C-alpha atoms as a printed R data frame, in Angstrom:
    type eleno elety resid chain resno       x       y       z
1   ATOM     1    CA   MET     A     1  81.040  83.376 178.332
2   ATOM     2    CA   ASN     A     2  78.121  80.882 177.328
3   ATOM     3    CA   THR     A     3  77.954  79.123 174.042
4   ATOM     4    CA   PRO     A     4  75.044  80.769 172.630
5   ATOM     5    CA   CYS     A     5  77.132  84.091 172.631
6   ATOM     6    CA   ILE     A     6  80.283  82.409 171.243
7   ATOM     7    CA   ALA     A     7  78.231  80.900 168.628
8   ATOM     8    CA   ARG     A     8  76.796  84.421 167.759
9   ATOM     9    CA   ILE     A     9  80.153  86.067 167.660
10  ATOM    10    CA   GLN     A    10  81.442  83.382 165.391
11  ATOM    11    CA   VAL     A    11  78.639  83.571 163.069
12  ATOM    12    CA   SER     A    12  79.259  87.427 163.003
13  ATOM    13    CA   ARG     A    13  82.884  86.884 162.311
14  ATOM    14    CA   ASN     A    14  82.030  84.485 159.386
15  ATOM    15    CA   ASN     A    15  79.398  86.953 157.906
16  ATOM    16    CA   THR     A    16  82.160  89.689 158.063
17  ATOM    17    CA   GLU     A    17  84.782  87.603 156.317
18  ATOM    18    CA   LYS     A    18  82.179  86.875 153.493
19  ATOM    19    CA   THR     A    19  81.364  90.369 153.124
20  ATOM    20    CA   LYS     A    20  85.355  91.442 152.903
21  ATOM    21    CA   MET     A    21  85.455  88.501 150.284
22  ATOM    22    CA   GLN     A    22  82.317  89.730 148.215
23  ATOM    23    CA   ARG     A    23  83.747  92.966 148.418
24  ATOM    24    CA   LEU     A    24  87.055  91.774 147.134
25  ATOM    25    CA   LYS     A    25  85.712  89.913 144.506
26  ATOM    26    CA   THR     A    26  83.479  92.812 143.308
27  ATOM    27    CA   ARG     A    27  86.381  94.934 143.516
28  ATOM    28    CA   ARG     A    28  88.421  92.463 141.169
29  ATOM    29    CA   THR     A    29  85.580  91.984 138.828
30  ATOM    30    CA   ILE     A    30  85.403  95.740 138.443
31  ATOM    31    CA   GLY     A    31  89.010  96.081 138.051
32  ATOM    32    CA   LYS     A    32  89.101  93.453 135.146
33  ATOM    33    CA   VAL     A    33  86.037  95.125 133.469
34  ATOM    34    CA   LEU     A    34  87.772  98.460 133.584
35  ATOM    35    CA   THR     A    35  91.031  97.014 132.362
36  ATOM    36    CA   SER     A    36  89.406  95.263 129.365
37  ATOM    37    CA   ILE     A    37  87.670  98.514 128.577
38  ATOM    38    CA   PHE     A    38  90.697 100.381 128.599
39  ATOM    39    CA   ILE     A    39  92.491  97.887 126.399
40  ATOM    40    CA   ALA     A    40  89.489  97.867 124.149
41  ATOM    41    CA   ILE     A    41  89.493 101.470 123.775
42  ATOM    42    CA   ILE     A    42  93.366 101.558 123.118
43  ATOM    43    CA   MET     A    43  93.195  98.613 120.397
44  ATOM    44    CA   ILE     A    44  90.128 100.389 118.692
45  ATOM    45    CA   GLY     A    45  92.173 103.689 118.454
46  ATOM    46    CA   LEU     A    46  95.299 102.033 117.318
47  ATOM    47    CA   SER     A    47  93.187  99.936 114.654
48  ATOM    48    CA   TYR     A    48  91.739 103.412 113.617
49  ATOM    49    CA   VAL     A    49  94.939 104.978 113.100
50  ATOM    50    CA   ILE     A    50  96.476 101.934 111.439
51  ATOM    51    CA   LEU     A    51  93.355 101.572 109.048
52  ATOM    52    CA   SER     A    52  91.973 105.128 108.427
53  ATOM    53    CA   PRO     A    53  94.086 105.849 105.376
54  ATOM    54    CA   LEU     A    54  92.880 102.360 103.932
55  ATOM    55    CA   ILE     A    55  89.449 103.112 104.942
56  ATOM    56    CA   GLY     A    56  89.656 106.590 103.182
57  ATOM    57    CA   ILE     A    57  91.112 105.207 100.026
58  ATOM    58    CA   VAL     A    58  88.054 102.542  99.571
59  ATOM    59    CA   SER     A    59  85.677 105.394 100.437
60  ATOM    60    CA   ASN     A    60  86.989 107.718  97.897
61  ATOM    61    CA   SER     A    61  87.102 105.054  95.268
62  ATOM    62    CA   PHE     A    62  83.271 104.837  95.503
63  ATOM    63    CA   MET     A    63  82.793 108.786  95.334
64  ATOM    64    CA   THR     A    64  82.120 111.044  92.494
65  ATOM    65    CA   ILE     A    65  83.851 114.375  92.513
66  ATOM    66    CA   ASN     A    66  80.828 116.169  93.662
67  ATOM    67    CA   ASP     A    67  80.793 113.832  96.708
68  ATOM    68    CA   TYR     A    68  84.297 114.596  97.131
69  ATOM    69    CA   TYR     A    69  83.880 118.234  97.129
70  ATOM    70    CA   ASN     A    70  80.878 118.190  99.442
71  ATOM    71    CA   PRO     A    71  81.457 119.230 102.890
72  ATOM    72    CA   VAL     A    72  78.705 117.088 104.243
73  ATOM    73    CA   VAL     A    73  80.034 113.739 102.944
74  ATOM    74    CA   TYR     A    74  82.524 111.828 105.050
75  ATOM    75    CA   LEU     A    75  83.552 108.301 104.260
76  ATOM    76    CA   ILE     A    76  79.680 107.163 103.048
77  ATOM    77    CA   PRO     A    77  79.465 108.881  99.686
78  ATOM    78    CA   ILE     A    78  75.921 110.206  98.968
79  ATOM    79    CA   HIS     A    79  75.806 108.773  95.126
80  ATOM    80    CA   PRO     A    80  78.442 105.804  95.064
81  ATOM    81    CA   THR     A    81  79.610 105.030  91.648
82  ATOM    82    CA   MET     A    82  81.678 102.059  89.943
83  ATOM    83    CA   ASP     A    83  82.983 104.312  87.264
84  ATOM    84    CA   ASN     A    84  86.184 105.148  89.041
85  ATOM    85    CA   PHE     A    85  87.014 101.104  89.206
86  ATOM    86    CA   THR     A    86  85.885 100.960  85.669
87  ATOM    87    CA   THR     A    87  88.257 103.497  84.492
88  ATOM    88    CA   ALA     A    88  91.146 102.182  86.654
89  ATOM    89    CA   TRP     A    89  90.460  98.768  85.320
90  ATOM    90    CA   GLU     A    90  90.992  99.734  81.831
91  ATOM    91    CA   GLN     A    91  93.932 102.121  82.311
92  ATOM    92    CA   LEU     A    92  95.813  99.813  84.467
93  ATOM    93    CA   SER     A    93  95.104  96.734  81.856
94  ATOM    94    CA   CYS     A    94  94.277  94.684  85.063
95  ATOM    95    CA   PRO     A    95  94.248  91.398  84.006
96  ATOM    96    CA   ALA     A    96  97.550  91.259  82.090
97  ATOM    97    CA   SER     A    97  98.978  93.617  85.161
98  ATOM    98    CA   ILE     A    98  97.781  91.611  88.061
99  ATOM    99    CA   LEU     A    99  98.994  88.165  86.333
100 ATOM   100    CA   TYR     A   100 102.267  89.404  85.484
101 ATOM   101    CA   THR     A   101 102.736  91.140  89.109
102 ATOM   102    CA   LEU     A   102 101.390  87.688  90.293
103 ATOM   103    CA   VAL     A   103 103.814  85.552  88.495
104 ATOM   104    CA   TYR     A   104 106.680  88.024  89.272
105 ATOM   105    CA   SER     A   105 106.252  88.078  92.942
106 ATOM   106    CA   ALA     A   106 105.771  84.335  93.067
107 ATOM   107    CA   VAL     A   107 109.033  83.614  91.365
108 ATOM   108    CA   ILE     A   108 110.919  86.062  93.784
109 ATOM   109    CA   MET     A   109 109.209  84.898  96.763
110 ATOM   110    CA   LEU     A   110 110.335  81.213  95.707
111 ATOM   111    CA   ILE     A   111 113.970  82.129  95.109
112 ATOM   112    CA   GLN     A   112 114.200  84.223  98.249
113 ATOM   113    CA   THR     A   113 112.773  81.550 100.676
114 ATOM   114    CA   PHE     A   114 114.992  78.808  99.402
115 ATOM   115    CA   ILE     A   115 118.355  81.073  99.432
116 ATOM   116    CA   CYS     A   116 117.419  82.831 102.688
117 ATOM   117    CA   SER     A   117 116.937  79.447 104.455
118 ATOM   118    CA   PHE     A   118 120.206  78.248 102.896
119 ATOM   119    CA   VAL     A   119 122.013  81.100 104.441
120 ATOM   120    CA   GLY     A   120 120.059  81.335 107.596
121 ATOM   121    CA   TYR     A   121 120.972  77.568 108.481
122 ATOM   122    CA   GLY     A   122 124.660  78.118 107.696
123 ATOM   123    CA   PHE     A   123 124.769  81.064 110.218
124 ATOM   124    CA   ALA     A   124 123.089  79.087 112.837
125 ATOM   125    CA   ARG     A   125 124.914  75.868 112.727
126 ATOM   126    CA   PHE     A   126 128.482  76.366 111.404
127 ATOM   127    CA   LYS     A   127 131.196  78.612 113.017
128 ATOM   128    CA   PHE     A   128 133.797  79.844 110.752
129 ATOM   129    CA   PRO     A   129 136.190  82.713 111.107
130 ATOM   130    CA   GLY     A   130 134.331  85.780 110.527
131 ATOM   131    CA   CYS     A   131 130.734  84.530 110.664
132 ATOM   132    CA   ASN     A   132 129.612  87.299 113.190
133 ATOM   133    CA   VAL     A   133 130.809  89.859 111.178
134 ATOM   134    CA   LEU     A   134 129.347  88.671 108.119
135 ATOM   135    CA   PHE     A   135 125.949  88.312 110.024
136 ATOM   136    CA   ALA     A   136 126.449  91.785 111.195
137 ATOM   137    CA   LEU     A   137 126.587  92.820 107.708
138 ATOM   138    CA   VAL     A   138 123.304  91.099 107.010
139 ATOM   139    CA   ILE     A   139 121.938  93.040 109.675
140 ATOM   140    CA   LEU     A   140 123.008  96.364 108.255
141 ATOM   141    CA   THR     A   141 121.142  95.001 104.902
142 ATOM   142    CA   PHE     A   142 117.767  95.941 106.423
143 ATOM   143    CA   VAL     A   143 118.852  98.568 109.291
144 ATOM   144    CA   VAL     A   144 120.375 100.936 106.416
145 ATOM   145    CA   PRO     A   145 118.119 102.448 104.160
146 ATOM   146    CA   VAL     A   146 118.294 101.067 100.631
147 ATOM   147    CA   GLN     A   147 118.181 104.535  99.384
148 ATOM   148    CA   THR     A   148 121.620 105.275 100.527
149 ATOM   149    CA   PHE     A   149 123.341 102.762  98.002
150 ATOM   150    CA   MET     A   150 120.481 103.150  95.140
151 ATOM   151    CA   VAL     A   151 123.276 105.028  92.664
152 ATOM   152    CA   PRO     A   152 125.900 101.960  93.148
153 ATOM   153    CA   LEU     A   153 123.061  99.420  92.624
154 ATOM   154    CA   TYR     A   154 121.866 101.453  89.325
155 ATOM   155    CA   MET     A   155 125.254 101.763  87.783
156 ATOM   156    CA   GLN     A   156 126.114  98.388  88.392
157 ATOM   157    CA   PHE     A   157 123.093  96.760  86.621
158 ATOM   158    CA   ARG     A   158 123.199  99.507  83.542
159 ATOM   159    CA   ASP     A   159 126.676  98.179  82.639
160 ATOM   160    CA   PHE     A   160 126.691  94.720  84.363
161 ATOM   161    CA   ASP     A   161 129.867  92.589  83.873
162 ATOM   162    CA   PHE     A   162 130.941  89.667  85.959
163 ATOM   163    CA   LEU     A   163 134.432  89.744  86.936
164 ATOM   164    CA   GLY     A   164 135.241  91.608  83.556
165 ATOM   165    CA   ILE     A   165 134.197  88.798  81.478
166 ATOM   166    CA   PHE     A   166 131.929  90.707  79.333
167 ATOM   167    CA   HIS     A   167 134.256  93.774  78.767
168 ATOM   168    CA   LEU     A   168 137.242  90.982  77.792
169 ATOM   169    CA   PHE     A   169 135.045  89.585  75.038
170 ATOM   170    CA   THR     A   170 132.288  92.084  74.051
171 ATOM   171    CA   GLY     A   171 134.422  95.381  75.046
172 ATOM   172    CA   GLY     A   172 131.459  96.814  77.380
173 ATOM   173    CA   GLY     A   173 128.987  95.444  79.813
174 ATOM   174    CA   ILE     A   174 125.198  94.315  79.743
175 ATOM   175    CA   ASP     A   175 122.331  96.681  80.185
176 ATOM   176    CA   LEU     A   176 120.194  94.614  82.339
177 ATOM   177    CA   LEU     A   177 117.687  97.463  83.398
178 ATOM   178    CA   ASN     A   178 114.031  97.332  82.420
179 ATOM   179    CA   THR     A   179 114.138  93.333  82.817
180 ATOM   180    CA   PRO     A   180 113.620  91.566  86.018
181 ATOM   181    CA   VAL     A   181 117.201  89.902  85.961
182 ATOM   182    CA   PRO     A   182 118.532  92.490  88.490
183 ATOM   183    CA   ILE     A   183 115.786  91.774  90.974
184 ATOM   184    CA   ILE     A   184 116.420  87.805  90.333
185 ATOM   185    CA   LEU     A   185 120.196  88.452  90.676
186 ATOM   186    CA   LEU     A   186 119.901  90.386  93.996
187 ATOM   187    CA   SER     A   187 117.593  87.199  95.254
188 ATOM   188    CA   LEU     A   188 120.014  84.684  94.076
189 ATOM   189    CA   THR     A   189 122.909  86.508  96.080
190 ATOM   190    CA   GLY     A   190 120.644  86.751  99.199
191 ATOM   191    CA   SER     A   191 120.661  90.760  98.961
192 ATOM   192    CA   GLY     A   192 117.071  91.269  97.651
193 ATOM   193    CA   LEU     A   193 114.152  93.183  99.043
194 ATOM   194    CA   ARG     A   194 114.207  92.316 102.805
195 ATOM   195    CA   SER     A   195 116.558  89.237 102.446
196 ATOM   196    CA   GLY     A   196 118.544  90.053 105.400
197 ATOM   197    CA   LEU     A   197 115.281  90.231 107.519
198 ATOM   198    CA   PHE     A   198 114.368  86.617 106.205
199 ATOM   199    CA   ILE     A   199 117.905  85.229 106.618
200 ATOM   200    CA   TYR     A   200 117.437  86.551 110.405
201 ATOM   201    CA   ILE     A   201 114.286  84.673 110.690
202 ATOM   202    CA   PHE     A   202 115.599  81.416 109.693
203 ATOM   203    CA   ARG     A   203 118.589  81.729 111.400
204 ATOM   204    CA   GLN     A   204 116.883  82.199 114.628
205 ATOM   205    CA   PHE     A   205 114.584  79.471 114.026
206 ATOM   206    CA   PHE     A   206 117.143  76.966 112.981
207 ATOM   207    CA   ARG     A   207 119.130  78.017 116.258
208 ATOM   208    CA   GLY     A   208 115.897  76.987 118.159
209 ATOM   209    CA   LEU     A   209 115.855  73.500 116.928
210 ATOM   210    CA   PRO     A   210 117.678  70.876 119.127
211 ATOM   211    CA   GLN     A   211 121.249  70.065 117.701
212 ATOM   212    CA   GLU     A   212 120.538  66.174 118.425
213 ATOM   213    CA   ILE     A   213 118.673  65.822 115.314
214 ATOM   214    CA   GLU     A   214 121.390  66.813 113.308
215 ATOM   215    CA   SER     A   215 124.157  64.807 115.296
216 ATOM   216    CA   ALA     A   216 121.934  61.704 114.835
217 ATOM   217    CA   ALA     A   217 122.040  62.277 111.123
218 ATOM   218    CA   PHE     A   218 125.656  62.945 111.011
219 ATOM   219    CA   ILE     A   219 126.267  59.655 112.700
220 ATOM   220    CA   ASP     A   220 124.391  57.858 110.445
221 ATOM   221    CA   GLY     A   221 126.471  59.347 107.725
222 ATOM   222    CA   ALA     A   222 124.644  62.121 106.308
223 ATOM   223    CA   GLY     A   223 126.232  65.145 105.032
224 ATOM   224    CA   PRO     A   224 125.470  68.618 105.757
225 ATOM   225    CA   LEU     A   225 123.320  69.218 102.407
226 ATOM   226    CA   TYR     A   226 121.458  66.212 103.064
227 ATOM   227    CA   THR     A   227 120.802  66.925 106.488
228 ATOM   228    CA   PHE     A   228 119.411  70.459 105.536
229 ATOM   229    CA   PHE     A   229 117.519  69.298 102.477
230 ATOM   230    CA   VAL     A   230 115.930  66.168 104.190
231 ATOM   231    CA   ILE     A   231 115.685  66.875 107.870
232 ATOM   232    CA   MET     A   232 116.290  70.553 108.712
233 ATOM   233    CA   LEU     A   233 113.861  72.051 105.778
234 ATOM   234    CA   PRO     A   234 110.760  70.038 106.370
235 ATOM   235    CA   ASN     A   235 110.794  70.662 110.148
236 ATOM   236    CA   ALA     A   236 110.998  74.669 109.356
237 ATOM   237    CA   GLY     A   237 107.280  74.642 107.978
238 ATOM   238    CA   SER     A   238 106.428  77.616 110.077
239 ATOM   239    CA   ALA     A   239 109.478  79.894 109.416
240 ATOM   240    CA   ILE     A   240 108.967  78.992 105.713
241 ATOM   241    CA   ILE     A   241 105.175  79.946 105.582
242 ATOM   242    CA   THR     A   242 106.331  83.264 107.301
243 ATOM   243    CA   VAL     A   243 108.919  84.354 104.721
244 ATOM   244    CA   LEU     A   244 106.659  83.105 101.738
245 ATOM   245    CA   LEU     A   245 104.052  85.400 102.836
246 ATOM   246    CA   PHE     A   246 106.309  88.365 103.952
247 ATOM   247    CA   SER     A   247 108.061  87.941 100.718
248 ATOM   248    CA   PHE     A   248 105.332  87.868  98.123
249 ATOM   249    CA   VAL     A   249 103.500  90.939  99.969
250 ATOM   250    CA   TRP     A   250 106.618  93.105  99.815
251 ATOM   251    CA   GLN     A   251 107.539  92.220  96.352
252 ATOM   252    CA   TYR     A   252 103.843  92.626  95.378
253 ATOM   253    CA   ASN     A   253 103.703  96.198  96.668
254 ATOM   254    CA   ASP     A   254 107.523  97.224  95.911
255 ATOM   255    CA   VAL     A   255 107.834 100.195  94.065
256 ATOM   256    CA   PHE     A   256 111.655 101.174  94.842
257 ATOM   257    CA   TYR     A   257 113.212  98.226  93.144
258 ATOM   258    CA   ALA     A   258 110.639  98.296  90.439
259 ATOM   259    CA   SER     A   259 110.784 102.020  89.479
260 ATOM   260    CA   LEU     A   260 114.785 101.683  89.752
261 ATOM   261    CA   PHE     A   261 115.273  98.665  87.726
262 ATOM   262    CA   MET     A   262 112.130  98.012  85.601
263 ATOM   263    CA   ASN     A   263 110.629 101.526  85.184
264 ATOM   264    CA   SER     A   264 108.810 100.407  81.838
265 ATOM   265    CA   SER     A   265 107.572  97.375  83.126
266 ATOM   266    CA   ASN     A   266 104.080  95.908  83.373
267 ATOM   267    CA   LEU     A   267 104.408  95.513  87.141
268 ATOM   268    CA   LEU     A   268 100.941  96.848  88.947
269 ATOM   269    CA   PRO     A   269 102.480  98.953  91.540
270 ATOM   270    CA   LEU     A   270 104.486 101.028  88.588
271 ATOM   271    CA   GLN     A   271 101.162 101.420  86.773
272 ATOM   272    CA   ILE     A   272  99.409 102.586  89.923
273 ATOM   273    CA   SER     A   273 102.371 105.115  90.685
274 ATOM   274    CA   THR     A   274 101.651 106.509  86.777
275 ATOM   275    CA   LEU     A   275  97.706 106.146  86.852
276 ATOM   276    CA   SER     A   276  97.049 109.774  87.607
277 ATOM   277    CA   SER     A   277  98.968 111.244  84.572
278 ATOM   278    CA   LYS     A   278  97.544 108.484  82.575
279 ATOM   279    CA   VAL     A   279  94.050 109.477  83.136
280 ATOM   280    CA   SER     A   280  94.500 113.221  82.987
281 ATOM   281    CA   ASP     A   281  95.913 112.691  79.068
282 ATOM   282    CA   VAL     A   282  93.354 110.206  78.373
283 ATOM   283    CA   LEU     A   283  90.489 111.511  79.550
284 ATOM   284    CA   SER     A   284  91.588 115.401  79.737
285 ATOM   285    CA   ILE     A   285  91.095 115.712  83.192
286 ATOM   286    CA   LYS     A   286  92.329 118.920  84.721
287 ATOM   287    CA   ASP     A   287  91.150 118.736  88.534
288 ATOM   288    CA   PRO     A   288  93.995 116.651  90.193
289 ATOM   289    CA   ASN     A   289  91.277 115.808  93.024
290 ATOM   290    CA   GLN     A   290  89.387 113.833  90.385
291 ATOM   291    CA   ALA     A   291  92.488 112.177  88.961
292 ATOM   292    CA   ALA     A   292  93.150 111.008  92.540
293 ATOM   293    CA   LEU     A   293  89.737 109.119  92.864
294 ATOM   294    CA   TYR     A   294  90.664 106.605  90.198
295 ATOM   295    CA   VAL     A   295  94.047 106.210  91.661
296 ATOM   296    CA   HIS     A   296  92.160 105.378  94.521
297 ATOM   297    CA   ALA     A   297  90.060 102.854  92.901
298 ATOM   298    CA   GLY     A   298  93.080 101.379  91.262
299 ATOM   299    CA   ILE     A   299  94.441 101.061  94.775
300 ATOM   300    CA   THR     A   300  91.592  99.218  96.017
301 ATOM   301    CA   LEU     A   301  91.849  96.770  92.909
302 ATOM   302    CA   THR     A   302  95.364  96.113  93.653
303 ATOM   303    CA   ILE     A   303  95.018  95.125  97.376
304 ATOM   304    CA   ILE     A   304  92.219  92.833  96.664
305 ATOM   305    CA   PRO     A   305  94.311  89.890  95.745
306 ATOM   306    CA   LEU     A   306  96.267  90.585  98.952
307 ATOM   307    CA   ILE     A   307  93.171  90.515 101.107
308 ATOM   308    CA   VAL     A   308  92.220  87.166  99.369
309 ATOM   309    CA   ILE     A   309  95.367  85.435  99.842
310 ATOM   310    CA   TYR     A   310  95.385  86.624 103.625
311 ATOM   311    CA   LEU     A   311  91.604  85.369 104.157
312 ATOM   312    CA   CYS     A   312  92.871  81.985 102.656
313 ATOM   313    CA   LEU     A   313  95.908  81.674 104.906
314 ATOM   314    CA   GLN     A   314  94.956  83.487 107.726
315 ATOM   315    CA   ARG     A   315  95.217  80.487 110.288
316 ATOM   316    CA   HIS     A   316  98.539  79.205 108.877
317 ATOM   317    CA   PHE     A   317 100.024  82.648 108.902
318 ATOM   318    CA   MET     A   318  99.091  83.303 112.328
319 ATOM   319    CA   GLU     A   319 100.460  80.024 113.568
320 ATOM   320    CA   SER     A   320 103.679  80.605 111.509
321 ATOM   321    CA   VAL     A   321 104.438  84.113 112.916
322 ATOM   322    CA   ASP     A   322 104.013  82.590 116.527
323 ATOM   323    CA   ARG     A   323 106.096  79.579 116.112
324 ATOM   324    CA   SER     A   324 109.038  81.410 113.925
325 ATOM   325    CA   GLY     A   325 111.975  83.150 115.280
326 ATOM   326    CA   ILE     A   326 110.701  86.334 114.066
327 ATOM   327    CA   VAL     A   327 110.678  87.979 117.620
328 ATOM   328    CA   GLY     A   328 113.735  85.955 118.800
């Protein structure tokens, strides 16, 4: 076989291989595009399922009762109005209620973060008899529904007594209901709203830190408390931010503990839960759907502070969730 024929065969083989490579690249590109489209469709669908109730609430808060009953209107009102927000703002006493709720949530948030970090560090670093049993009980606090022990909690704080001391001197317990004291006491003892989850987050985070840091501190003569406050706690910034934000949002939106212990307080979630009856009594509204429009406006006003906080701390929040032990 002469040289030109061999050259033509070689060129033909190279062209065939190039054609195969191009087809393979095309198939991979098409596969990536189809995969991206499929993922986008799934994410859009999930986002709509999650956000559709919120979108409906915000949309209804701008509607008049005529738009609400109009079958043609969907999400976008024909005659948008701000009257719903004005009425909800007045009936909720929004400036005072929002300020009280923010201060209350911030105080509980700080207490929970400190106590849960302290307990989580103890579970992560110290081994003692029964530690696994105690940690299993901590897990049960956010696995078992709180409604199962709401009656004992209510009875305990309706007639509160510490080791029988109050009964000894006063002949009876103290009624702590309709005060923030029950929530504060639960948070101080590590059994507040979602405290079990926060303890778990801190435990997983501290377990991920190298023990050489503490060993070096112990060699230098530092005690456990000094090591925790000066060395370990400053390194737990990501877990602290995660717990701070979660605790604040859950306390801000809490209705169960608030209605159980502080039914007559000025907390915003409780005001929202009674807004429909307030509007019906004050404005003599008989139509429950019209009263619901004011409730939707009140809910929209309530979530605005949370949206502002999230927008301001979004980057720190995402970094802290990614670096903390929340999935560990």
